[in-house]
Short mmCIF file of C-alpha atoms in Angstrom, two decimals:
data_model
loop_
_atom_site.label_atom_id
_atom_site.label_comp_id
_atom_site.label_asym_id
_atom_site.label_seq_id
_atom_site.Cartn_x
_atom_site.Cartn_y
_atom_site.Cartn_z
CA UNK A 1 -7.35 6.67 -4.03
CA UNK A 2 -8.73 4.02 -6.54
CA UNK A 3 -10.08 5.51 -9.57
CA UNK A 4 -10.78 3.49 -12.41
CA UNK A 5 -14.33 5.29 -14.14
CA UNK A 6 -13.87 6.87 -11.12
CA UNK A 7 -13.50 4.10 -8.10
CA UNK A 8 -12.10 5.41 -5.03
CA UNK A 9 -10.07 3.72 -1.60
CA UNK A 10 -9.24 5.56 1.77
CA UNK A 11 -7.15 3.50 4.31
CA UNK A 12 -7.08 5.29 8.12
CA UNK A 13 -4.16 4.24 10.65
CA UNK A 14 -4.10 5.66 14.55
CA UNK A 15 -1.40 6.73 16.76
CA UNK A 16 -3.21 5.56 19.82
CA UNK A 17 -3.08 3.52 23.14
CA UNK A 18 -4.78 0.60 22.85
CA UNK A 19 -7.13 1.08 25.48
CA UNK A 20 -7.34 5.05 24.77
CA UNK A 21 -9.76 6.90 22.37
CA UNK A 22 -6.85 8.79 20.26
CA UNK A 23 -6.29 7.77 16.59
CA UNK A 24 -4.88 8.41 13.89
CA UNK A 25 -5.81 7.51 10.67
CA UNK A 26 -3.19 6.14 7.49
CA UNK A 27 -4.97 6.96 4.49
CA UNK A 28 -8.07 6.05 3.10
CA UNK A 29 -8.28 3.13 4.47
CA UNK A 30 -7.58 3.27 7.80
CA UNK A 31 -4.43 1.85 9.62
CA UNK A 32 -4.15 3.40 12.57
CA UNK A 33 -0.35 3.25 14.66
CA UNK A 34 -0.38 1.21 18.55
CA UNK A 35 1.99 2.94 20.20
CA UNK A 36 3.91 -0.21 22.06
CA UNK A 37 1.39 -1.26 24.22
CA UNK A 38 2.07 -3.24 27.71
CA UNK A 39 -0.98 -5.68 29.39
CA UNK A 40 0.18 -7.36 32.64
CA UNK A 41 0.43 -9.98 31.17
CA UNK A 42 1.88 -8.98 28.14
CA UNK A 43 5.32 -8.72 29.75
CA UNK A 44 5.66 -12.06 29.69
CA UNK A 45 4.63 -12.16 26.06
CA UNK A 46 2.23 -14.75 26.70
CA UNK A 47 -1.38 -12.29 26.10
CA UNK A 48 0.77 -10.35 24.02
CA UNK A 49 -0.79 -6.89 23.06
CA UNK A 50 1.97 -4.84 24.00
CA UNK A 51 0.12 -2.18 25.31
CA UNK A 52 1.91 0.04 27.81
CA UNK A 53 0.42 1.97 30.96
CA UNK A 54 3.07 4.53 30.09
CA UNK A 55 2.46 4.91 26.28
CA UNK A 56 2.15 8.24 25.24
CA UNK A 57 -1.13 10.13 25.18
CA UNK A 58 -2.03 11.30 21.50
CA UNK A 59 -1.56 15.12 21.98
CA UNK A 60 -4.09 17.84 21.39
CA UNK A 61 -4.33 18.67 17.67
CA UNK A 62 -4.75 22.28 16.54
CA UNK A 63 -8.39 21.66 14.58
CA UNK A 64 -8.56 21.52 11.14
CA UNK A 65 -11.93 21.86 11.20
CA UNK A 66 -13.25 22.90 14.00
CA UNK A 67 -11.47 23.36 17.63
CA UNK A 68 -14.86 22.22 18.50
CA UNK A 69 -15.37 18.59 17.01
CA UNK A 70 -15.20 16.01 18.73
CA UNK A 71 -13.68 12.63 17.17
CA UNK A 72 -16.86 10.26 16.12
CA UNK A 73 -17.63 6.81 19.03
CA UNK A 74 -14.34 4.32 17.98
CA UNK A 75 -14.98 0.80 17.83
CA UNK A 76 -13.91 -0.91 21.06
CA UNK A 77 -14.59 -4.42 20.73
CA UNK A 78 -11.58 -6.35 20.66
CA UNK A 79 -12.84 -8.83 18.16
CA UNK A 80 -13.89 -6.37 15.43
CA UNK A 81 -10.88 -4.01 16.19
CA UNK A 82 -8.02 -4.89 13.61
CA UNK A 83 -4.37 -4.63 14.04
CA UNK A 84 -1.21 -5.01 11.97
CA UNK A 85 0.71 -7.76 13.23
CA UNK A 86 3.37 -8.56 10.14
CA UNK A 87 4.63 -6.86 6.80
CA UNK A 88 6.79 -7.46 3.98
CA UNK A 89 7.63 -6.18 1.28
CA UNK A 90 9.35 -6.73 -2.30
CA UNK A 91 10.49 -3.29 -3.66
CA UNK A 92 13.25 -1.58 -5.81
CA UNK A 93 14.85 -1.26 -2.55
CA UNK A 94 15.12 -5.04 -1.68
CA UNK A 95 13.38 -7.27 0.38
CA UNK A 96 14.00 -6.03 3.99
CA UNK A 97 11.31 -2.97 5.35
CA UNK A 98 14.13 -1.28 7.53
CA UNK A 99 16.42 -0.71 4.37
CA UNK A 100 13.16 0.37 2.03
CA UNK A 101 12.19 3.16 4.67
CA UNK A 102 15.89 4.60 5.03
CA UNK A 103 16.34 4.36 1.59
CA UNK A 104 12.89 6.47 0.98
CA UNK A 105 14.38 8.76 4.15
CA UNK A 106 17.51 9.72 2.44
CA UNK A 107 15.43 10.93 -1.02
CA UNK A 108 17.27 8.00 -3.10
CA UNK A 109 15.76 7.14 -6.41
CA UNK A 110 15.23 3.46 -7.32
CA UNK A 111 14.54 4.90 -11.08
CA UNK A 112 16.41 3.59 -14.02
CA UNK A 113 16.56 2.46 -17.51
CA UNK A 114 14.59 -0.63 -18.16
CA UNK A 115 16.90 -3.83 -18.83
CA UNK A 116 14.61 -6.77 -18.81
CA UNK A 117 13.82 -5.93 -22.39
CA UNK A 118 15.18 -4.32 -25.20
CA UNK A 119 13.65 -1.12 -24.94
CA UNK A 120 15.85 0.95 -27.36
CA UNK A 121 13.32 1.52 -29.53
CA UNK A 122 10.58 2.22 -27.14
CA UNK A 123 9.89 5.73 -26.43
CA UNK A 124 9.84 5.67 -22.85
CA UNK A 125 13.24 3.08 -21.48
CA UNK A 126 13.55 3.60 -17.86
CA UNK A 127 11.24 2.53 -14.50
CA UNK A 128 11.59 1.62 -11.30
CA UNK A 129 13.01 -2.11 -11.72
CA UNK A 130 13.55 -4.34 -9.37
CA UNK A 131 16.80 -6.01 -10.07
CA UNK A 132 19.25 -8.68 -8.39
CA UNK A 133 15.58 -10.25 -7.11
CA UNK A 134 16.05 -13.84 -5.18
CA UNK A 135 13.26 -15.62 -4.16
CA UNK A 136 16.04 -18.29 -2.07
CA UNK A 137 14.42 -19.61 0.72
CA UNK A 138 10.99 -19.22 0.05
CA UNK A 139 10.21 -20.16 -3.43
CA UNK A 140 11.57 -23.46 -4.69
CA UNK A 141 13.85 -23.64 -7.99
CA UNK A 142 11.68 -25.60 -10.00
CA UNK A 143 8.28 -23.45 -9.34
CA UNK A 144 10.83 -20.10 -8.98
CA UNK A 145 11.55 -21.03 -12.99
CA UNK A 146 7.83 -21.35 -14.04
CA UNK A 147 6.64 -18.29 -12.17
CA UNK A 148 5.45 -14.82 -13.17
CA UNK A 149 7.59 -12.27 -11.42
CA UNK A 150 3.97 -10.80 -9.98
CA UNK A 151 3.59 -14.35 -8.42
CA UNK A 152 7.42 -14.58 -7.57
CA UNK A 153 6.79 -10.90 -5.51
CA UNK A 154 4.11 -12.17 -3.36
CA UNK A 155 4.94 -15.13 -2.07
CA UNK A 156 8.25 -13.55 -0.88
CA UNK A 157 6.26 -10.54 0.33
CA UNK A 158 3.56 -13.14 1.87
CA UNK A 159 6.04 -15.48 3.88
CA UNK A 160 8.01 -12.83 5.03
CA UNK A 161 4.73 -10.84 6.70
CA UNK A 162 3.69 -13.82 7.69
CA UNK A 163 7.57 -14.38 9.49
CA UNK A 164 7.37 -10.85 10.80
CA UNK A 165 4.44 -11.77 12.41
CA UNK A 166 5.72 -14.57 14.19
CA UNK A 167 3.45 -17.27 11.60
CA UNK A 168 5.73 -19.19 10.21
CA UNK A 169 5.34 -22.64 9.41
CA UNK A 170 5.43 -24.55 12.63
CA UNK A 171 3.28 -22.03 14.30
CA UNK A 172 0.92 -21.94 11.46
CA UNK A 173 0.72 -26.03 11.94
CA UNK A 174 -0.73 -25.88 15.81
CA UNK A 175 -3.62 -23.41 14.32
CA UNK A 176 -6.93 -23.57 13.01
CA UNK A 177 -5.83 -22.45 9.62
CA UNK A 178 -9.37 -22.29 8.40
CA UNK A 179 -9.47 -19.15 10.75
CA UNK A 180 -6.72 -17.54 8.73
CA UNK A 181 -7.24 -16.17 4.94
CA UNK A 182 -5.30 -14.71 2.17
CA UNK A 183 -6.42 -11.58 -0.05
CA UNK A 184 -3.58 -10.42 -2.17
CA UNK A 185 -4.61 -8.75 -5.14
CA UNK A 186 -2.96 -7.43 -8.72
CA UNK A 187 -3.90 -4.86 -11.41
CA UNK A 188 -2.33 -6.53 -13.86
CA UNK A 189 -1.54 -9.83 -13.09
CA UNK A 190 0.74 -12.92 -14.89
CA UNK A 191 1.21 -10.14 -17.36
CA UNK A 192 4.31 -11.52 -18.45
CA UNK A 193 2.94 -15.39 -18.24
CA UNK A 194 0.05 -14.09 -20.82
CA UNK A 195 2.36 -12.22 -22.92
CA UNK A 196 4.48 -15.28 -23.40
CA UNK A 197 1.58 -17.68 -23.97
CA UNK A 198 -0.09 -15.25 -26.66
CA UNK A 199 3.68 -15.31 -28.35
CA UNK A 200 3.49 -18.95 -28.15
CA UNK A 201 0.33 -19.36 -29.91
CA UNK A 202 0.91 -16.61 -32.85
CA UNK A 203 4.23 -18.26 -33.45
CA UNK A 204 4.06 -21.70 -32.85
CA UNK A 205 0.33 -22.88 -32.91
CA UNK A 206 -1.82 -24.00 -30.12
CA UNK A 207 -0.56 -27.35 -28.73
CA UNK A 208 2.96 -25.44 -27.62
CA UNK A 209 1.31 -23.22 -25.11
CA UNK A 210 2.42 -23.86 -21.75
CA UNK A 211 -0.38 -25.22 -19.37
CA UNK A 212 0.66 -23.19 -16.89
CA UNK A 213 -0.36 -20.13 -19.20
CA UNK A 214 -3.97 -19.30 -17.95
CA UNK A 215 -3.06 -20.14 -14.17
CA UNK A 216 -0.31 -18.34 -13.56
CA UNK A 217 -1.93 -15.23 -15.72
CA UNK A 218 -5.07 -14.72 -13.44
CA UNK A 219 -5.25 -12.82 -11.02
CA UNK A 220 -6.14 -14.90 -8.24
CA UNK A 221 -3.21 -16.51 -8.54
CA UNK A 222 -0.88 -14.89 -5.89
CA UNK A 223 -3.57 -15.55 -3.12
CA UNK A 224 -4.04 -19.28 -4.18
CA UNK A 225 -0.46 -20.30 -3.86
CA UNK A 226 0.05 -18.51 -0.52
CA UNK A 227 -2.66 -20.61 0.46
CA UNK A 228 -1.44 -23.40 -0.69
CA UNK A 229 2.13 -22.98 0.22
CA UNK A 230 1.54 -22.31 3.91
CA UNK A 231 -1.96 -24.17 3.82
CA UNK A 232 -4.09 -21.55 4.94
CA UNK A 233 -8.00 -22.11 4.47
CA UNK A 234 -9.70 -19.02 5.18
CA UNK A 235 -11.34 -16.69 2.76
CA UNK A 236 -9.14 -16.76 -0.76
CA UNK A 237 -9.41 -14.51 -4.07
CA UNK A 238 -7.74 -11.75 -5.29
CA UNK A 239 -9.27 -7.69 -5.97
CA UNK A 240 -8.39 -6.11 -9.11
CA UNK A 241 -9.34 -2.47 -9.17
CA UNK A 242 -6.20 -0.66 -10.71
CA UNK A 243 -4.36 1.13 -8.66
CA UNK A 244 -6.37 1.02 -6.01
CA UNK A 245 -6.26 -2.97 -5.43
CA UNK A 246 -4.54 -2.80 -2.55
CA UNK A 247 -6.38 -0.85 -0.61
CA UNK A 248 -9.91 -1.96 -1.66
CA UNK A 249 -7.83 -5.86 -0.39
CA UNK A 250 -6.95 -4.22 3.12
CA UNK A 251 -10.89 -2.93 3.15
CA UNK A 252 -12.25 -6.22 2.47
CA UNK A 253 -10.03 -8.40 4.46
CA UNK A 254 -10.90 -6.03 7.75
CA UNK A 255 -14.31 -6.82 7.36
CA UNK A 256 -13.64 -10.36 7.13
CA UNK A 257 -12.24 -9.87 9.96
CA UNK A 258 -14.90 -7.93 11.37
CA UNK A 259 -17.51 -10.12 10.44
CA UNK A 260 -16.22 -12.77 12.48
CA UNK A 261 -15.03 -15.07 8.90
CA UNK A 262 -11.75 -14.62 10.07
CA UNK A 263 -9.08 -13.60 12.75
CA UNK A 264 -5.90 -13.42 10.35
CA UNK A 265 -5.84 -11.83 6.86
CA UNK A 266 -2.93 -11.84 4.90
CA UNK A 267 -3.02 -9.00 2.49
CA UNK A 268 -2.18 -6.28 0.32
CA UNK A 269 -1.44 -6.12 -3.58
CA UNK A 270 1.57 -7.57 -5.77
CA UNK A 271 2.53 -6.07 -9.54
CA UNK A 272 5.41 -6.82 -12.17
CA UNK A 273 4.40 -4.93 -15.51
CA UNK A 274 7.62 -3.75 -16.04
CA UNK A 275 7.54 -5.51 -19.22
CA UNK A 276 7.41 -4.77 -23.43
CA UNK A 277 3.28 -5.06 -22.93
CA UNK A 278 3.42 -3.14 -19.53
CA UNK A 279 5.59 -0.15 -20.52
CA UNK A 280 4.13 -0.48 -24.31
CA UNK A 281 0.22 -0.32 -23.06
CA UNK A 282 1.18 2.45 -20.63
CA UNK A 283 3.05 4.47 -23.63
CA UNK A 284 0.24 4.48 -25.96
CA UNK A 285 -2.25 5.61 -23.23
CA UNK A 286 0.16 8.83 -22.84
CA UNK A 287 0.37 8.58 -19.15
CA UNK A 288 4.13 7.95 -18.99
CA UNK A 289 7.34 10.34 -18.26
CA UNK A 290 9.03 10.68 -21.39
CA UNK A 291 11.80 11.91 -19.56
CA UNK A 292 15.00 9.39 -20.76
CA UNK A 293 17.84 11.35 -20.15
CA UNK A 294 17.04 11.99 -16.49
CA UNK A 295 15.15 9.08 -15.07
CA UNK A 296 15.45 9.85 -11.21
CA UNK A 297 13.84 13.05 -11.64
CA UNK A 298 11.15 11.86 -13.90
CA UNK A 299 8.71 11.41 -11.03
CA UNK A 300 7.70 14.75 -9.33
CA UNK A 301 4.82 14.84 -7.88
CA UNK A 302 2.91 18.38 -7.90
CA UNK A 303 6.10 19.92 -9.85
CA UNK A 304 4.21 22.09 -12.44
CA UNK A 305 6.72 20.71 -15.04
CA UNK A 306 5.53 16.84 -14.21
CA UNK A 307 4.78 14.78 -17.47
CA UNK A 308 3.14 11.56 -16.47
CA UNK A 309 3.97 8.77 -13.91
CA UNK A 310 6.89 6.35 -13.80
CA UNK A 311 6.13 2.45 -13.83
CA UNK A 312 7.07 0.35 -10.39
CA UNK A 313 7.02 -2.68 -9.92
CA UNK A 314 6.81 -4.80 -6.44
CA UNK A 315 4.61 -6.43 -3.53
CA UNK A 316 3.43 -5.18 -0.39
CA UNK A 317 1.63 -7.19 2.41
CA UNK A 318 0.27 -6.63 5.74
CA UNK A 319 -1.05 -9.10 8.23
CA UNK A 320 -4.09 -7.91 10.02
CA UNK A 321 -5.82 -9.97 12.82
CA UNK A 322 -8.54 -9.34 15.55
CA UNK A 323 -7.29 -7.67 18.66
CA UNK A 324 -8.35 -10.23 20.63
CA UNK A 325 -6.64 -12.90 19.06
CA UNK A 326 -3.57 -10.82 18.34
CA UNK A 327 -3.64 -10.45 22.37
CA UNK A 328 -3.86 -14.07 23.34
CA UNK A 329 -1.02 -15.41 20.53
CA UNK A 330 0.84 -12.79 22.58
CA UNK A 331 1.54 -11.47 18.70
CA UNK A 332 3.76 -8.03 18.40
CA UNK A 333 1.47 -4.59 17.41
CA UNK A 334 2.89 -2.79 14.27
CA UNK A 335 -0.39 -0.69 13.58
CA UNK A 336 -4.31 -0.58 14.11
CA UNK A 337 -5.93 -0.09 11.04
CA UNK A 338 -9.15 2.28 11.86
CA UNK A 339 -11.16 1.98 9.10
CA UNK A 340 -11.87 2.65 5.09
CA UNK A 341 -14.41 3.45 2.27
CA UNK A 342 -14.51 2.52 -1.64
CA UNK A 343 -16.29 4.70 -3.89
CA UNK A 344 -17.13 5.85 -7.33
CA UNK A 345 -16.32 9.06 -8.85
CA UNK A 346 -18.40 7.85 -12.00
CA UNK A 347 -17.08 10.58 -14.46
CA UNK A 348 -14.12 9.25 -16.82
CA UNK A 349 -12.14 6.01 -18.09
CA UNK A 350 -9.06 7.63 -16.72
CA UNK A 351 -9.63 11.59 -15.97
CA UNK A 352 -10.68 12.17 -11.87
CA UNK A 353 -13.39 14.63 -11.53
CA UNK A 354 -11.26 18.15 -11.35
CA UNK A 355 -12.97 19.48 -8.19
CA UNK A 356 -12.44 15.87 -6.68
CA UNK A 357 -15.39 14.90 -5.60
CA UNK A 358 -15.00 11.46 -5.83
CA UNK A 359 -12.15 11.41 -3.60
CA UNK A 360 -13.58 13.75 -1.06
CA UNK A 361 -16.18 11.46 -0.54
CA UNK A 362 -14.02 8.45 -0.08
CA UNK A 363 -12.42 10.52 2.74
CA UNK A 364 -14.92 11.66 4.37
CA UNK A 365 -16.50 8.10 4.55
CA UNK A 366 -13.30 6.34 5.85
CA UNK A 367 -13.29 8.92 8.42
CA UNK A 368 -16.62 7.88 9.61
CA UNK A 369 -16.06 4.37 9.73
CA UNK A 370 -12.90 4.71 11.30
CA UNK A 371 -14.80 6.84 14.39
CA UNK A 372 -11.61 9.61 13.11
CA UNK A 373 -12.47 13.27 13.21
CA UNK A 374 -11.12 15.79 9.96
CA UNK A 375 -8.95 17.87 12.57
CA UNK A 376 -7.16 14.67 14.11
CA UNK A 377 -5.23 13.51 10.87
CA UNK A 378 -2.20 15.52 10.05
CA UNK A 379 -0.35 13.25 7.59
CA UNK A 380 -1.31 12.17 4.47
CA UNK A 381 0.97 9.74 2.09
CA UNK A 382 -0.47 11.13 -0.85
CA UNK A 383 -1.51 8.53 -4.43
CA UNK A 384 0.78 11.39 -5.66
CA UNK A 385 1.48 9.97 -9.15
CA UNK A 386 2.97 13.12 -11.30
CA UNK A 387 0.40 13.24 -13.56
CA UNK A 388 -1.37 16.51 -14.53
CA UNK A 389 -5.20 15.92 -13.63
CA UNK A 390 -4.59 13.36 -10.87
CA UNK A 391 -2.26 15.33 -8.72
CA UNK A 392 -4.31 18.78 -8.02
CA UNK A 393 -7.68 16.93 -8.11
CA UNK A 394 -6.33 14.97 -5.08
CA UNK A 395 -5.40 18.24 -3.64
CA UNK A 396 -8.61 19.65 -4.10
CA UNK A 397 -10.13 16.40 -2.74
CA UNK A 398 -8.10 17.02 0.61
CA UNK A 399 -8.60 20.61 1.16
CA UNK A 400 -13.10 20.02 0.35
CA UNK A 401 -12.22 17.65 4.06
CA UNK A 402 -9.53 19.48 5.55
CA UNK A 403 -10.25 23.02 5.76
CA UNK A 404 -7.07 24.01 7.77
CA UNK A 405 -4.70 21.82 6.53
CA UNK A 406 -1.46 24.38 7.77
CA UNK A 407 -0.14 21.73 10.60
CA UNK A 408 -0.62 18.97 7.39
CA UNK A 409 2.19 17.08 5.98
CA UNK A 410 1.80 15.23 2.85
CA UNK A 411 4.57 13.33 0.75
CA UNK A 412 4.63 11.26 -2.47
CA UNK A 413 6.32 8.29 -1.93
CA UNK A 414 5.69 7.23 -6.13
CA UNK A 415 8.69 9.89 -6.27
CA UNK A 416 11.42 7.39 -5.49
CA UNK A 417 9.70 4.29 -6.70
CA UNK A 418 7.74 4.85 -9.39
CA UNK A 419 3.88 3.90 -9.79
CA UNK A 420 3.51 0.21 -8.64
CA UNK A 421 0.25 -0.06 -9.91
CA UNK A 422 -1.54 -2.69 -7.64
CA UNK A 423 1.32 -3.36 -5.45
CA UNK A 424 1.52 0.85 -4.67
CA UNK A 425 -1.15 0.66 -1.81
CA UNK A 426 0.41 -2.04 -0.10
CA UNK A 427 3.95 -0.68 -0.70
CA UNK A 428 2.69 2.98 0.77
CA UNK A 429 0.95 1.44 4.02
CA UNK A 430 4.02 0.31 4.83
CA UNK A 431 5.54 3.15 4.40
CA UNK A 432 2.62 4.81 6.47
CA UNK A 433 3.54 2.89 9.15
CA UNK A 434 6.40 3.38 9.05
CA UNK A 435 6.48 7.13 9.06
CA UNK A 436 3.46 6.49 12.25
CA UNK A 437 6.64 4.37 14.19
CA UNK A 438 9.71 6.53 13.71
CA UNK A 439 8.02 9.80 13.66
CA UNK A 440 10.01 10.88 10.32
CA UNK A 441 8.58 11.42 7.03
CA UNK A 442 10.30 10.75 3.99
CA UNK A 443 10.53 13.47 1.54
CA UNK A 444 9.09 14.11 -1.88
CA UNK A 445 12.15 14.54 -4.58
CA UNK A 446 11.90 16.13 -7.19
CA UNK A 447 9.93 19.46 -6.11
CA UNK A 448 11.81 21.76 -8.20
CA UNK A 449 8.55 24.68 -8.84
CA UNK A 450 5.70 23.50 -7.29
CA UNK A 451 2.26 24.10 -8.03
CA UNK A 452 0.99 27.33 -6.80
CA UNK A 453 -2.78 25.51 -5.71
CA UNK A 454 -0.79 23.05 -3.63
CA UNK A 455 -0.37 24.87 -0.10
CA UNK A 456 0.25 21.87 1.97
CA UNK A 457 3.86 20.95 3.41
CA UNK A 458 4.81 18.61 0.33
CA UNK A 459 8.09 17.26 2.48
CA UNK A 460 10.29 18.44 -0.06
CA UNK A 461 13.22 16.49 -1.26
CA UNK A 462 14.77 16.29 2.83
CA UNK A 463 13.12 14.57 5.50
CA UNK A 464 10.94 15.90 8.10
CA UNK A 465 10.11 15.43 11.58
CA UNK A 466 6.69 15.05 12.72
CA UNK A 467 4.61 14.06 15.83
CA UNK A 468 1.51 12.10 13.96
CA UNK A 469 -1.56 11.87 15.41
CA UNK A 470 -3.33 10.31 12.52
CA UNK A 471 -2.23 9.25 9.28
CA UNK A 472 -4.09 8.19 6.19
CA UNK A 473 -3.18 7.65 2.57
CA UNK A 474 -5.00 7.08 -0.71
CA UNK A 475 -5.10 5.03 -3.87
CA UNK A 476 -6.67 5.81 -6.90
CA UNK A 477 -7.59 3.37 -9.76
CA UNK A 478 -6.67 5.92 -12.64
CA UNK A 479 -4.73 8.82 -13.09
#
């Protein structure tokens, strides 16, 4: 859940037939799973929407509410209903989605000392860096040498969405690209690009500052040269809201979508602050782990001995396109994303409100627009970010919606790779997803004495089975 002064982002995804009324939602912004569904026609993969006859019902849910309630009308419109079609990913894991999920499955921590600086005499030296990174294949040497790592991130998180949903070049050239837009946003953005240009200027005057300084520092950048690299001409800019950025992107490309402006959106959120002004800005707001000498247990989420979050770093992006079109490209369904909400909890700079208000709200309103009742969803990947005020108000956020939340699972998946800033929406979608398709939940490490106010099933530190019906998760824009 975004919360910068107090801004707040739901995503909901559904575990649902495609021509059914069950859901589920992902998290506060609303992805809901398609269980592999089968048309006629779709054998043949020429209508495509896999949508089988024999897909699996969603199964009765014990209410969390209310055995009573009855789930809200769900849109049914093929042209306003959105689906997931592609994702990739950039992560501490590597590139590939398959080895980021079993590597969040087996509990491993991608948490380590920081090497792309000196950071001996900083007082916090480890994160979750990406390292061995190769953008072969995708990026060009010549452009690869002149980019910021945040830019570097998502266009190798953009092309290979884009590949897993069947887009790549040649069948991007036989389509109306102006149908097809890009909204990738960052918290941060060139940070390192604008670090080096500032450096440039104290140091050696003016006239020996790059001219790629201010473009490859804004933020729009990532969504301009996916465009412009795959030649795209749909809606283009970038969101910056914190941590929340990638779920306020996946809200505001749906509607795009929705609104008939577009059938594809390419989109989710990209971050590299792993960096001397990164880790430095972070250590003199207090909000980081001080914990050197054990790194990999440094992040743990609702542990009552937590002491701050753990920078990330990484890219994750989603491809989301009308059913209808998604049906008659004959295009593969990952996911249906349900529906979301963005609010304010208009209290602090940094602090949420302690009885989570702000956050309830958000839920309660992506619920609504994603036609999800409280007692279907029962899994939530939780913002989860090991810091003192976020972590309980969160809580407190989800029990205000969920008043029986004992059949609940929630997990933390900042455990294993750190706080990703912008990129940590997009990277925990996909891990939403991906928890929706297998049916397994990672765990949450590091739950050595939890908090005694957090009663729901944390996953912790082994994986779990579990049926989900819906699934949601949350991004806040400050701790």
């Amino acid at each position: 859940m975004a919360m910068m002064a107090g801004s707040c982002s739901n995503l909901v995804i559904g575990n649902r037939e495609l021509g059914g009324n069950g859901a589920s939602l992902l998290r506060y912004n609303g992805l809901r799973q398609l269980e592999n569904i089968r048309t006629a026609s779709a054998v043949k993969k020429t209508n495509g929407f896999f949508a089988s006859s024999t897909a699996q019902k969603s199964k009765a849910v014990r209410a969390m509410v209310s055995p009573t309630v009855t789930a809200p009308k769900r849109e049914k419109d093929p042209k306003k209903r959105i689906v997931i079609t592609g994702m990739g990913l950039v992560s501490v894991f590597g590139n590939d989605i398959d080895t980021f999920y079993s590597k969040l499955l087996e509990g491993e921590s991608g948490i380590g000392p920081i090497d792309k600086f000196d950071a001996s005499s900083f007082s916090v030296r480890f994160a979750g860096q990406i390292h061995n990174f190769s953008s072969k294949g995708y990026i060009d040497g010549k452009n690869d040498r002149r980019l910021d790592d945040c830019w570097r991130y998502c266009l190798v998180a953009g092309r290979r969405a884009l590949e897993d949903a069947n887009l790549g070049p040649e069948v991007l050239e036989k389509m109306d690209r102006s149908r097809i837009g890009v909204l990738i946003g960052t918290g941060m953005g060139g940070l390192s690009a604008f670090s080096n240009g500032v450096e440039s200027l104290i140091q050696k005057g003016y006239k020996k500052i790059t001219p790629f300084f201010i473009p490859y520092s804004i933020t729009n950048m990532g969504s301009a040269l996916l465009a412009i690299d795959t030649g795209v001409m749909g809606p283009n800019y970038s969101i910056s809201t914190a941590c929340a950025t990638a779920n306020y992107c996946f809200h505001a490309a749906a509607n795009h979508i929705r609104r008939g402006e577009a059938e594809i959106m390419v989109t989710g959120g990209t971050e590299a602050a792993v960096s001397a002004t990164g880790v430095g800005g972070f250590i003199a707001c207090r909000a980081l782990s001080q914990r050197n000498d054990e790194p990999q247990t440094a992040s743990r989420p609702w542990d009552k001995n937590r002491d701050g979050f753990v920078m990330g770093e990484g890219a994750g992006v989603l491809v989301m396109e009308s059913l209808e079109h998604a049906r008659k490209r004959g295009a593969n369904i990952i996911a249906e994303y349900l529906g979301g909400a963005v609010t304010c909890d208009a209290h602090h700079m940094t602090d949420p409100r302690s009885d989570g208000l702000g956050v309830s709200s958000c839920i309660t309103k992506s619920l609504e627009d994603a036609g999800v009742s409280p007692e279907e969803v029962n899994y939530v990947n939780a913002h989860a970010t090991s810091t003192l005020a976020g972590d309980l108000a969160e809580v407190n956020a989800i029990k205000k919606v969920f008043k029986d939340t004992s059949e609940m699972k929630m997990n933390g998946t900042k455990s294993m790779i750190g706080h990703c800033l912008g990129a940590a929406g997009g990277l925990e979608a996909i891990a939403t997803i991906k928890a929706i398709n297998t049916g397994w939940l990672h765990p949450t490490i590091n739950q050595f004495n939890i908090e005694p106010a957090v009663t729901i099933d944390t996953v912790p530190n082994v994986q779990k089975k579990h049926d989900i019906h819906v699934g949601m998760y949350e991004a806040m824009k400050t701790e």
